[in-house]
Amino acid sequence: MSRPMLSIVIPVYNEEAGLATLFARLYPALDALSTSLGESYEIIFVNDGSRDRSAAILREQYQQRPDVTRVILFAANAGQHMAIMAGFEHCQGEIIVTLDADLQNPPEEIGKLIAKMREGHDYVGSIRRKRQDSLFRTWASKAMNRLREKITRIKITDQGNMLRAYSRSVVDAINSCKEVSTFIPALAYTFARNPAEVIVEHEERAAGESNYTLYSLIRLNFDLMTGFSLVPLQWFSMLGILVSFGSAALFVLLIIRRLILGPEAEGLFTLFALAFFLIGLALFGIGLLGEYIGRIYQQVRHRPRYLVEAILEKKE
Ligand code: UDP
Ligand code: MG
């Protein structure tokens, strides 16, 4: 395989039901693209420790198209972003496109991203034209998006969407990062000098189940805020200062009241409400600190980020 122009990186986790359809649409789309542009491509599938037949299906596909297919098989599940990371470390293209295996991103849209990259951008994200997800999910992710953007200064309109193109220089910068838990599009955004976004079509998951729940959506956003910014900590210390001033004022007020009106024993439940509110704040602060400490802990353990069982590729 000579150095291809275009690398497609696809993480695969328990996708046995949808892979055949993916192949049937992905390869013709890329073949058409490469004839019209005269550019070569490679597809890198990263099997993220699937517990179904995905690995076997990828092996078969590699036999079918060894000229343009490479397969990385993980020994265990390491998460979608580590799978993409492994793909990045092994890809050779000048333009690298990531895609979900579940066909929620139509492979026919890859050309649109490439065209935008050709205009001189080093990172092209995509926005799904019509989200097929439920109304609540769309709303929830919009609201969290806004908060995250405020905190991290990372502008990604449609963060749940992995159909994105990166230049070689951005991918090289990502490869030099040793983070154990990260979110690739956000990391790329911090390295990109000239990012852009295009609108693409969006489809219902072709088959199988989504691996993400509402809980993991919240988790992801929390990870983004603590992983890419110290603002939550700073906000929390500002809040601490405000609360201290408030309680100092209350203290002075109570002293004066005591001197003028004498001792009091009422207002017991107001006191409870106040105390519980402050305890709640303190617990939130401890939790927030824990998030950062957890990140530091993961990082200092220096465990391998993923374990590769096998790599299928044609030797040059
Ligand atoms: N994925 C993965 N490892 C995981 C979870 C997911 O490689 O631990 C892959 C999955 O096969 C798919 C992509 O990441 O190609 C996105 O996953 P999914 O469709 O479940 O997420 P959603 O589209 O619901 O955000
Ligand atoms: Mg999906």
CSV table of C-alpha atoms and ligand atoms in Angstrom, one decimal:
chain,number,residue,atom,x,y,z
A,1,MET,CA,0.0,0.0,0.0
A,2,SER,CA,1.7,3.2,-1.1
A,3,ARG,CA,1.0,6.3,1.0
A,4,PRO,CA,-2.7,7.1,0.4
A,5,MET,CA,-4.0,10.6,0.3
A,6,LEU,CA,-7.1,9.8,2.4
A,7,SER,CA,-7.4,7.8,5.6
A,8,ILE,CA,-10.8,6.8,7.0
A,9,VAL,CA,-10.7,5.7,10.6
A,10,ILE,CA,-13.7,3.8,12.0
A,11,PRO,CA,-14.0,2.5,15.6
A,12,VAL,CA,-16.1,-0.7,15.8
A,13,TYR,CA,-17.6,-2.0,19.0
A,14,ASN,CA,-20.3,-4.7,18.8
A,15,GLU,CA,-21.5,-3.7,15.4
A,16,GLU,CA,-21.9,-7.1,13.8
A,17,ALA,CA,-25.4,-6.4,12.6
A,18,GLY,CA,-24.5,-3.2,10.7
A,19,LEU,CA,-21.0,-3.9,9.3
A,20,ALA,CA,-22.2,-5.6,6.0
A,21,THR,CA,-24.3,-2.5,5.2
A,22,LEU,CA,-21.5,-0.2,6.1
A,23,PHE,CA,-19.1,-2.0,3.7
A,24,ALA,CA,-21.7,-2.0,1.0
A,25,ARG,CA,-22.0,1.7,1.1
A,26,LEU,CA,-18.5,2.8,2.3
A,27,TYR,CA,-16.3,1.1,-0.3
A,28,PRO,CA,-18.4,2.2,-3.4
A,29,ALA,CA,-18.5,5.8,-2.0
A,30,LEU,CA,-14.8,5.9,-1.6
A,31,ASP,CA,-14.1,4.2,-4.9
A,32,ALA,CA,-16.2,6.8,-6.6
A,33,LEU,CA,-14.5,9.6,-4.7
A,34,SER,CA,-11.0,8.3,-5.5
A,35,THR,CA,-11.8,8.0,-9.2
A,36,SER,CA,-13.3,11.5,-9.4
A,37,LEU,CA,-10.5,13.1,-7.4
A,38,GLY,CA,-7.7,10.7,-8.6
A,39,GLU,CA,-6.7,10.2,-5.0
A,40,SER,CA,-5.9,6.9,-3.2
A,41,TYR,CA,-7.5,6.0,0.1
A,42,GLU,CA,-7.2,3.5,3.0
A,43,ILE,CA,-9.8,2.5,5.5
A,44,ILE,CA,-8.7,1.6,9.1
A,45,PHE,CA,-11.1,-0.3,11.2
A,46,VAL,CA,-10.3,-0.5,14.9
A,47,ASN,CA,-12.2,-3.2,16.6
A,48,ASP,CA,-12.5,-2.0,20.2
A,49,GLY,CA,-12.7,-5.4,21.9
A,50,SER,CA,-16.1,-6.3,20.6
A,51,ARG,CA,-17.8,-9.2,22.2
A,52,ASP,CA,-19.8,-10.2,19.1
A,53,ARG,CA,-18.6,-11.3,15.7
A,54,SER,CA,-17.3,-7.9,14.6
A,55,ALA,CA,-13.7,-8.9,14.7
A,56,ALA,CA,-14.4,-12.0,12.5
A,57,ILE,CA,-16.4,-9.9,10.0
A,58,LEU,CA,-13.5,-7.3,9.8
A,59,ARG,CA,-11.0,-10.1,9.2
A,60,GLU,CA,-13.2,-11.3,6.3
A,61,GLN,CA,-13.5,-7.8,4.9
A,62,TYR,CA,-9.7,-7.5,5.1
A,63,GLN,CA,-9.4,-10.6,2.9
A,64,GLN,CA,-11.9,-9.0,0.4
A,65,ARG,CA,-10.1,-5.7,0.0
A,66,PRO,CA,-6.5,-6.0,1.4
A,67,ASP,CA,-5.4,-3.2,-1.0
A,68,VAL,CA,-7.3,-0.5,0.9
A,69,THR,CA,-8.2,-2.0,4.2
A,70,ARG,CA,-6.3,-2.2,7.5
A,71,VAL,CA,-7.7,-3.7,10.6
A,72,ILE,CA,-6.5,-3.1,14.2
A,73,LEU,CA,-7.8,-5.5,16.7
A,74,PHE,CA,-7.8,-4.5,20.4
A,75,ALA,CA,-7.5,-7.1,23.1
A,76,ALA,CA,-10.0,-5.4,25.3
A,77,ASN,CA,-12.5,-2.5,25.1
A,78,ALA,CA,-10.7,0.8,25.5
A,79,GLY,CA,-13.4,3.2,24.4
A,80,GLN,CA,-14.3,4.9,21.2
A,81,HIS,CA,-11.7,7.7,21.5
A,82,MET,CA,-8.8,5.4,22.3
A,83,ALA,CA,-9.9,3.3,19.2
A,84,ILE,CA,-9.7,6.4,17.1
A,85,MET,CA,-6.3,7.3,18.7
A,86,ALA,CA,-4.9,3.9,17.6
A,87,GLY,CA,-6.3,4.5,14.1
A,88,PHE,CA,-4.6,7.9,14.0
A,89,GLU,CA,-1.3,6.4,15.1
A,90,HIS,CA,-1.4,3.9,12.3
A,91,CYS,CA,-2.9,5.9,9.4
A,92,GLN,CA,-0.8,7.4,6.7
A,93,GLY,CA,-3.1,9.8,4.8
A,94,GLU,CA,-2.7,13.5,4.4
A,95,ILE,CA,-6.4,14.0,5.2
A,96,ILE,CA,-7.9,11.8,7.9
A,97,VAL,CA,-11.6,11.3,8.3
A,98,THR,CA,-13.3,9.7,11.3
A,99,LEU,CA,-16.7,8.0,10.9
A,100,ASP,CA,-19.0,5.9,13.1
A,101,ALA,CA,-19.5,2.3,12.2
A,102,ASP,CA,-23.3,2.5,12.7
A,103,LEU,CA,-24.0,4.5,9.4
A,104,GLN,CA,-25.4,7.5,11.3
A,105,ASN,CA,-22.9,9.4,9.2
A,106,PRO,CA,-23.6,8.6,5.5
A,107,PRO,CA,-20.2,7.7,3.9
A,108,GLU,CA,-21.4,9.5,0.8
A,109,GLU,CA,-20.9,12.8,2.7
A,110,ILE,CA,-17.1,12.3,3.0
A,111,GLY,CA,-16.6,14.2,-0.3
A,112,LYS,CA,-18.2,17.3,1.2
A,113,LEU,CA,-15.6,17.3,4.0
A,114,ILE,CA,-12.7,16.8,1.6
A,115,ALA,CA,-13.9,19.7,-0.6
A,116,LYS,CA,-14.0,21.9,2.5
A,117,MET,CA,-10.5,20.8,3.5
A,118,ARG,CA,-9.3,21.7,0.1
A,119,GLU,CA,-10.3,25.3,0.7
A,120,GLY,CA,-7.4,25.5,3.2
A,121,HIS,CA,-8.9,24.3,6.5
A,122,ASP,CA,-7.0,22.0,8.7
A,123,TYR,CA,-10.1,20.7,10.6
A,124,VAL,CA,-13.6,20.3,9.3
A,125,GLY,CA,-16.4,19.3,11.6
A,126,SER,CA,-19.9,18.5,10.6
A,127,ILE,CA,-23.3,19.5,11.7
A,128,ARG,CA,-26.2,17.0,11.3
A,129,ARG,CA,-28.9,18.6,9.2
A,130,LYS,CA,-31.8,16.9,10.8
A,131,ARG,CA,-31.2,15.1,14.0
A,132,GLN,CA,-33.1,11.8,14.1
A,133,ASP,CA,-32.6,11.5,17.9
A,134,SER,CA,-35.5,12.1,20.3
A,135,LEU,CA,-36.6,15.6,21.1
A,136,PHE,CA,-35.4,15.5,24.7
A,137,ARG,CA,-32.0,14.2,23.7
A,138,THR,CA,-31.6,16.9,21.1
A,139,TRP,CA,-32.6,19.6,23.6
A,140,ALA,CA,-30.4,18.1,26.4
A,141,SER,CA,-27.4,18.0,24.2
A,142,LYS,CA,-28.0,21.6,23.0
A,143,ALA,CA,-28.2,22.9,26.5
A,144,MET,CA,-25.1,21.1,27.6
A,145,ASN,CA,-23.3,22.2,24.5
A,146,ARG,CA,-23.8,25.8,25.4
A,147,LEU,CA,-22.5,25.4,28.9
A,148,ARG,CA,-19.5,23.4,27.7
A,149,GLU,CA,-18.7,26.0,25.1
A,150,LYS,CA,-18.7,28.7,27.7
A,151,ILE,CA,-16.4,26.8,30.0
A,152,THR,CA,-13.9,25.3,27.5
A,153,ARG,CA,-14.0,27.9,24.7
A,154,ILE,CA,-14.2,25.0,22.3
A,155,LYS,CA,-16.7,25.7,19.5
A,156,ILE,CA,-18.2,22.4,18.3
A,157,THR,CA,-21.8,22.9,17.2
A,158,ASP,CA,-22.7,19.2,17.0
A,159,GLN,CA,-20.4,17.4,19.4
A,160,GLY,CA,-22.1,14.0,19.3
A,161,ASN,CA,-21.2,13.7,15.7
A,162,MET,CA,-17.9,12.0,14.7
A,163,LEU,CA,-17.9,12.6,11.0
A,164,ARG,CA,-14.9,15.0,10.9
A,165,ALA,CA,-11.8,15.5,8.8
A,166,TYR,CA,-8.4,16.4,10.2
A,167,SER,CA,-5.2,17.4,8.4
A,168,ARG,CA,-2.0,15.5,8.9
A,169,SER,CA,-0.5,18.2,11.1
A,170,VAL,CA,-3.5,18.1,13.5
A,171,VAL,CA,-3.4,14.3,13.7
A,172,ASP,CA,0.4,14.5,14.3
A,173,ALA,CA,-0.3,16.9,17.2
A,174,ILE,CA,-2.9,14.6,18.6
A,175,ASN,CA,-0.5,11.7,18.3
A,176,SER,CA,2.0,13.5,20.4
A,177,CYS,CA,-0.5,13.7,23.3
A,178,LYS,CA,-0.2,11.2,26.0
A,179,GLU,CA,-3.7,11.7,27.5
A,180,VAL,CA,-5.4,8.6,28.7
A,181,SER,CA,-8.9,9.9,28.5
A,182,THR,CA,-9.8,12.4,25.9
A,183,PHE,CA,-12.3,13.6,23.4
A,184,ILE,CA,-10.8,13.6,19.9
A,185,PRO,CA,-12.8,16.4,18.2
A,186,ALA,CA,-12.2,18.8,21.2
A,187,LEU,CA,-8.5,17.9,21.3
A,188,ALA,CA,-8.2,18.5,17.6
A,189,TYR,CA,-10.0,21.8,17.9
A,190,THR,CA,-7.3,23.1,20.3
A,191,PHE,CA,-4.7,22.3,17.7
A,192,ALA,CA,-6.5,23.5,14.6
A,193,ARG,CA,-5.5,26.9,13.2
A,194,ASN,CA,-8.3,27.2,10.7
A,195,PRO,CA,-11.3,25.1,11.7
A,196,ALA,CA,-14.6,25.0,9.7
A,197,GLU,CA,-17.9,23.1,9.8
A,198,VAL,CA,-20.2,21.8,7.1
A,199,ILE,CA,-23.7,20.6,7.3
A,200,VAL,CA,-24.2,16.9,6.5
A,201,GLU,CA,-27.1,14.4,6.4
A,202,HIS,CA,-27.8,12.3,9.4
A,203,GLU,CA,-29.6,8.9,9.6
A,204,GLU,CA,-31.0,6.6,12.1
A,205,ARG,CA,-28.6,4.0,13.4
A,206,ALA,CA,-28.6,1.2,10.8
A,207,ALA,CA,-28.6,-1.7,13.2
A,208,GLY,CA,-27.6,-2.6,16.8
A,209,GLU,CA,-27.9,-0.5,19.9
A,210,SER,CA,-26.3,2.8,20.8
A,211,ASN,CA,-23.5,2.4,23.2
A,212,TYR,CA,-24.3,5.7,24.9
A,213,THR,CA,-27.0,6.4,27.4
A,214,LEU,CA,-28.2,9.7,28.8
A,215,TYR,CA,-25.9,9.1,31.7
A,216,SER,CA,-22.9,8.8,29.4
A,217,LEU,CA,-24.0,12.0,27.6
A,218,ILE,CA,-23.8,13.8,30.9
A,219,ARG,CA,-20.5,12.1,31.8
A,220,LEU,CA,-19.0,13.1,28.4
A,221,ASN,CA,-19.9,16.7,28.9
A,222,PHE,CA,-18.5,16.7,32.5
A,223,ASP,CA,-15.4,15.0,31.2
A,224,LEU,CA,-15.0,17.7,28.5
A,225,MET,CA,-15.4,20.5,31.0
A,226,THR,CA,-12.9,19.0,33.5
A,227,GLY,CA,-10.6,17.6,30.8
A,228,PHE,CA,-10.2,20.8,28.8
A,229,SER,CA,-10.6,23.6,31.4
A,230,LEU,CA,-9.9,24.7,34.9
A,231,VAL,CA,-12.9,27.0,34.9
A,232,PRO,CA,-15.1,24.7,37.0
A,233,LEU,CA,-12.5,24.9,39.8
A,234,GLN,CA,-12.2,28.6,39.5
A,235,TRP,CA,-15.9,29.1,39.5
A,236,PHE,CA,-16.2,27.0,42.6
A,237,SER,CA,-13.6,29.0,44.5
A,238,MET,CA,-15.4,32.2,43.5
A,239,LEU,CA,-18.6,30.7,44.8
A,240,GLY,CA,-16.8,29.9,48.0
A,241,ILE,CA,-15.8,33.5,48.4
A,242,LEU,CA,-19.4,34.7,47.8
A,243,VAL,CA,-20.7,32.3,50.4
A,244,SER,CA,-18.1,33.4,53.0
A,245,PHE,CA,-19.1,37.0,52.5
A,246,GLY,CA,-22.7,36.1,52.8
A,247,SER,CA,-22.2,34.2,56.0
A,248,ALA,CA,-20.0,37.0,57.4
A,249,ALA,CA,-22.9,39.5,56.7
A,250,LEU,CA,-25.4,37.1,58.4
A,251,PHE,CA,-23.1,36.8,61.4
A,252,VAL,CA,-22.9,40.6,61.9
A,253,LEU,CA,-26.7,40.8,61.4
A,254,LEU,CA,-27.4,38.2,64.1
A,255,ILE,CA,-25.0,39.8,66.6
A,256,ILE,CA,-26.7,43.2,66.2
A,257,ARG,CA,-30.1,41.5,66.5
A,258,ARG,CA,-29.0,39.7,69.6
A,259,LEU,CA,-27.8,43.0,71.2
A,260,ILE,CA,-31.0,44.9,70.3
A,261,LEU,CA,-33.7,42.2,70.6
A,262,GLY,CA,-32.0,39.7,72.9
A,263,PRO,CA,-31.4,35.9,72.5
A,264,GLU,CA,-33.6,33.9,70.2
A,265,ALA,CA,-34.4,30.2,69.7
A,266,GLU,CA,-36.7,30.3,66.7
A,267,GLY,CA,-35.8,29.8,63.1
A,268,LEU,CA,-34.5,26.3,63.6
A,269,PHE,CA,-35.7,25.0,60.2
A,270,THR,CA,-34.3,28.1,58.4
A,271,LEU,CA,-31.0,27.1,60.0
A,272,PHE,CA,-31.4,23.5,58.7
A,273,ALA,CA,-32.2,24.8,55.2
A,274,LEU,CA,-29.1,27.0,55.3
A,275,ALA,CA,-26.9,24.2,56.7
A,276,PHE,CA,-28.0,21.6,54.1
A,277,PHE,CA,-27.5,24.1,51.3
A,278,LEU,CA,-24.0,24.7,52.4
A,279,ILE,CA,-23.3,21.0,52.9
A,280,GLY,CA,-24.6,20.4,49.4
A,281,LEU,CA,-22.2,23.0,48.0
A,282,ALA,CA,-19.3,21.5,49.9
A,283,LEU,CA,-20.1,18.0,48.6
A,284,PHE,CA,-20.3,19.3,45.1
A,285,GLY,CA,-16.9,20.9,45.6
A,286,ILE,CA,-15.4,17.7,46.8
A,287,GLY,CA,-16.9,15.8,43.9
A,288,LEU,CA,-15.4,18.4,41.5
A,289,LEU,CA,-12.0,18.1,43.1
A,290,GLY,CA,-12.4,14.3,42.8
A,291,GLU,CA,-12.9,14.6,39.0
A,292,TYR,CA,-9.6,16.4,38.6
A,293,ILE,CA,-7.8,14.1,41.0
A,294,GLY,CA,-9.2,11.1,39.2
A,295,ARG,CA,-7.8,12.4,35.9
A,296,ILE,CA,-4.4,12.9,37.5
A,297,TYR,CA,-4.6,9.4,39.0
A,298,GLN,CA,-5.4,7.8,35.6
A,299,GLN,CA,-2.6,9.8,34.0
A,300,VAL,CA,0.2,9.0,36.6
A,301,ARG,CA,-0.5,5.2,36.5
A,302,HIS,CA,1.1,5.1,33.1
A,303,ARG,CA,-0.9,2.1,32.0
A,304,PRO,CA,-1.0,1.4,28.3
A,305,ARG,CA,-3.9,3.3,26.8
A,306,TYR,CA,-5.0,0.3,24.7
A,307,LEU,CA,-3.8,-3.2,24.0
A,308,VAL,CA,-3.4,-4.3,20.4
A,309,GLU,CA,-4.0,-8.0,19.7
A,310,ALA,CA,-3.3,-8.0,16.0
A,311,ILE,CA,-2.9,-5.7,13.1
A,312,LEU,CA,-4.0,-6.8,9.6
A,313,GLU,CA,-2.3,-5.0,6.8
A,314,LYS,CA,-0.6,-5.6,3.6
A,315,LYS,CA,3.2,-5.4,4.0
A,316,GLU,CA,4.8,-3.0,1.6
B,1,UDP,N1,-17.5,2.6,19.9
B,1,UDP,C1,-16.3,2.1,20.2
B,1,UDP,N2,-16.0,1.7,21.5
B,1,UDP,C2,-16.9,1.9,22.5
B,1,UDP,C3,-18.2,2.5,22.2
B,1,UDP,C4,-18.4,2.8,20.9
B,1,UDP,O1,-15.4,1.9,19.4
B,1,UDP,O2,-16.6,1.6,23.7
B,1,UDP,C5,-17.8,2.9,18.5
B,1,UDP,C6,-19.1,2.4,17.9
B,1,UDP,O3,-18.9,1.1,17.3
B,1,UDP,C7,-19.5,3.4,16.8
B,1,UDP,C8,-19.0,4.7,17.5
B,1,UDP,O4,-18.0,4.3,18.4
B,1,UDP,O5,-18.8,3.2,15.6
B,1,UDP,C9,-20.1,5.5,18.1
B,1,UDP,O6,-20.8,4.7,19.0
B,1,UDP,P1,-22.4,4.8,19.2
B,1,UDP,O7,-23.0,4.7,17.8
B,1,UDP,O8,-22.8,3.7,20.1
B,1,UDP,O9,-22.6,6.2,19.8
B,1,UDP,P2,-23.7,7.3,19.5
B,1,UDP,O10,-23.8,7.4,18.0
B,1,UDP,O11,-24.9,6.8,20.1
B,1,UDP,O12,-23.2,8.5,20.1
B,2,MG,MG,-23.9,6.2,16.7
